[in-house]
C-alpha angles and dihedrals in degrees: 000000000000132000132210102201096309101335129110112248081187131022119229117242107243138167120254110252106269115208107228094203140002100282094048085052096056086046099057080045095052095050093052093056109034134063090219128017118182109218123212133194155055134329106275113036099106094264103140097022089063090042096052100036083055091055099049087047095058094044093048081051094050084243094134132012096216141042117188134198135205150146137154120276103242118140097135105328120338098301102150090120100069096056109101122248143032118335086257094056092047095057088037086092100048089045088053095100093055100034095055091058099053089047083058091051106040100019124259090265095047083048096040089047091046087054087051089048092049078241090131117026135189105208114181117205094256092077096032100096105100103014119114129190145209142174093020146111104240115197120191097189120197092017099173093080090059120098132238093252085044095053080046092059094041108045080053099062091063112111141176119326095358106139096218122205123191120192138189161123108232091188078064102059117141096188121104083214133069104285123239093238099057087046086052098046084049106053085049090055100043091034087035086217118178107254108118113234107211106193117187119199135210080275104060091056111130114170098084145324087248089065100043090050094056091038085057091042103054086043093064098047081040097239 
């Protein structure tokens, strides 16, 4: 396959994105015909994979010029400074599980090539005030871990024809303080604004039986 800058001379030849069950269905849907879903639910339902697949697809497509990355850093405490190397490489291990995807979908050159481009940007909290973006899909992944005032700043950077997916598991918060995403599930449904709310259940994991074992196990001692 040959690239022009970061374009795409030939397109890969890649499968659609198959739901596996109902819930992964509605939120396909929902992507398709809303500009920001907010997805609920437990490790292992398909939640960032289909975010971030999406977003590889439309960027392979030229459907979008930007793809953007972010999630609070929140491993045990906000210890993203004492990790060595540039900020990028700092966030580079919390994006893995996004950025792996998109490597599957459009190829680790045509990915490594994109970075170098500022095609796809990972872009940590710290450095968010006074950016804006548009034409772009814009993932917050493990939303839960953000705080009110950081899903403020976030959700303010969006600007026109950006496609917006938030994405989190609000059981799995590791704030001592209210969580964004509960603050943000909760202004759509008083204000009703329109803004669709996918929530996967312990029944909608996909990834393996293993994982759903242990999901269900932690859930029922309430870990």
């Amino acid at each position: 396959m040959e690239l022009h800058g970061s374009k795409f001379a030939a397109e890969r030849s890649l499968p659609s994105i198959k739901p596996l069950n109902a819930t992964q269905a509605a939120y396909l849907d929902a992507l398709k015909t809303s500009p920001q879903v907010v997805v609920l639910g437990p490790a292992g339902t398909g939640k960032t994979w289909i975010a971030a697949t999406l977003a590889a697809d439309l960027f392979r497509q030229r459907r979008i010029s930007k793809i953007i990355l972010t999630r609070p850093n929140v491993p045990s405490g906000r210890s993203l400074g004492f990790f060595p190397g540039s900020l990028e490489e700092k966030f580079g291990p919390w994006a893995a599980p996004i950025t792996e995807a998109i490597k599957d979908r459009i190829g680790s050159a045509a990915y490594e090539i994109a970075v170098k481009n500022g095609d796809i940007e990972m872009v940590p909290f710290e450095v968010m005030r006074g950016r804006s973006w548009r034409d772009a899909f814009i993932l917050l992944d493990e939303a839960q871990n953000a705080t009110p005032a950081e899903m403020k700043t976030f959700l303010t950077r969006i600007g026109e024809d950006c496609t917006v997916v938030i994405n989190g598991d609000v059981s799995q918060c590791d704030l001592r303080e209210t969580s964004g995403l509960r603050t943000v599930v909760h202004l759509i449904k008083s204000k009703l604004l329109p803004v669709p709310i996918i929530e996967f259940t312990r029944d909608d994991i996909v990834r393996s039986g293993i994982c759903e074992m242990w999901v269900r196990a932690f859930e029922e001692v309430h870990c």
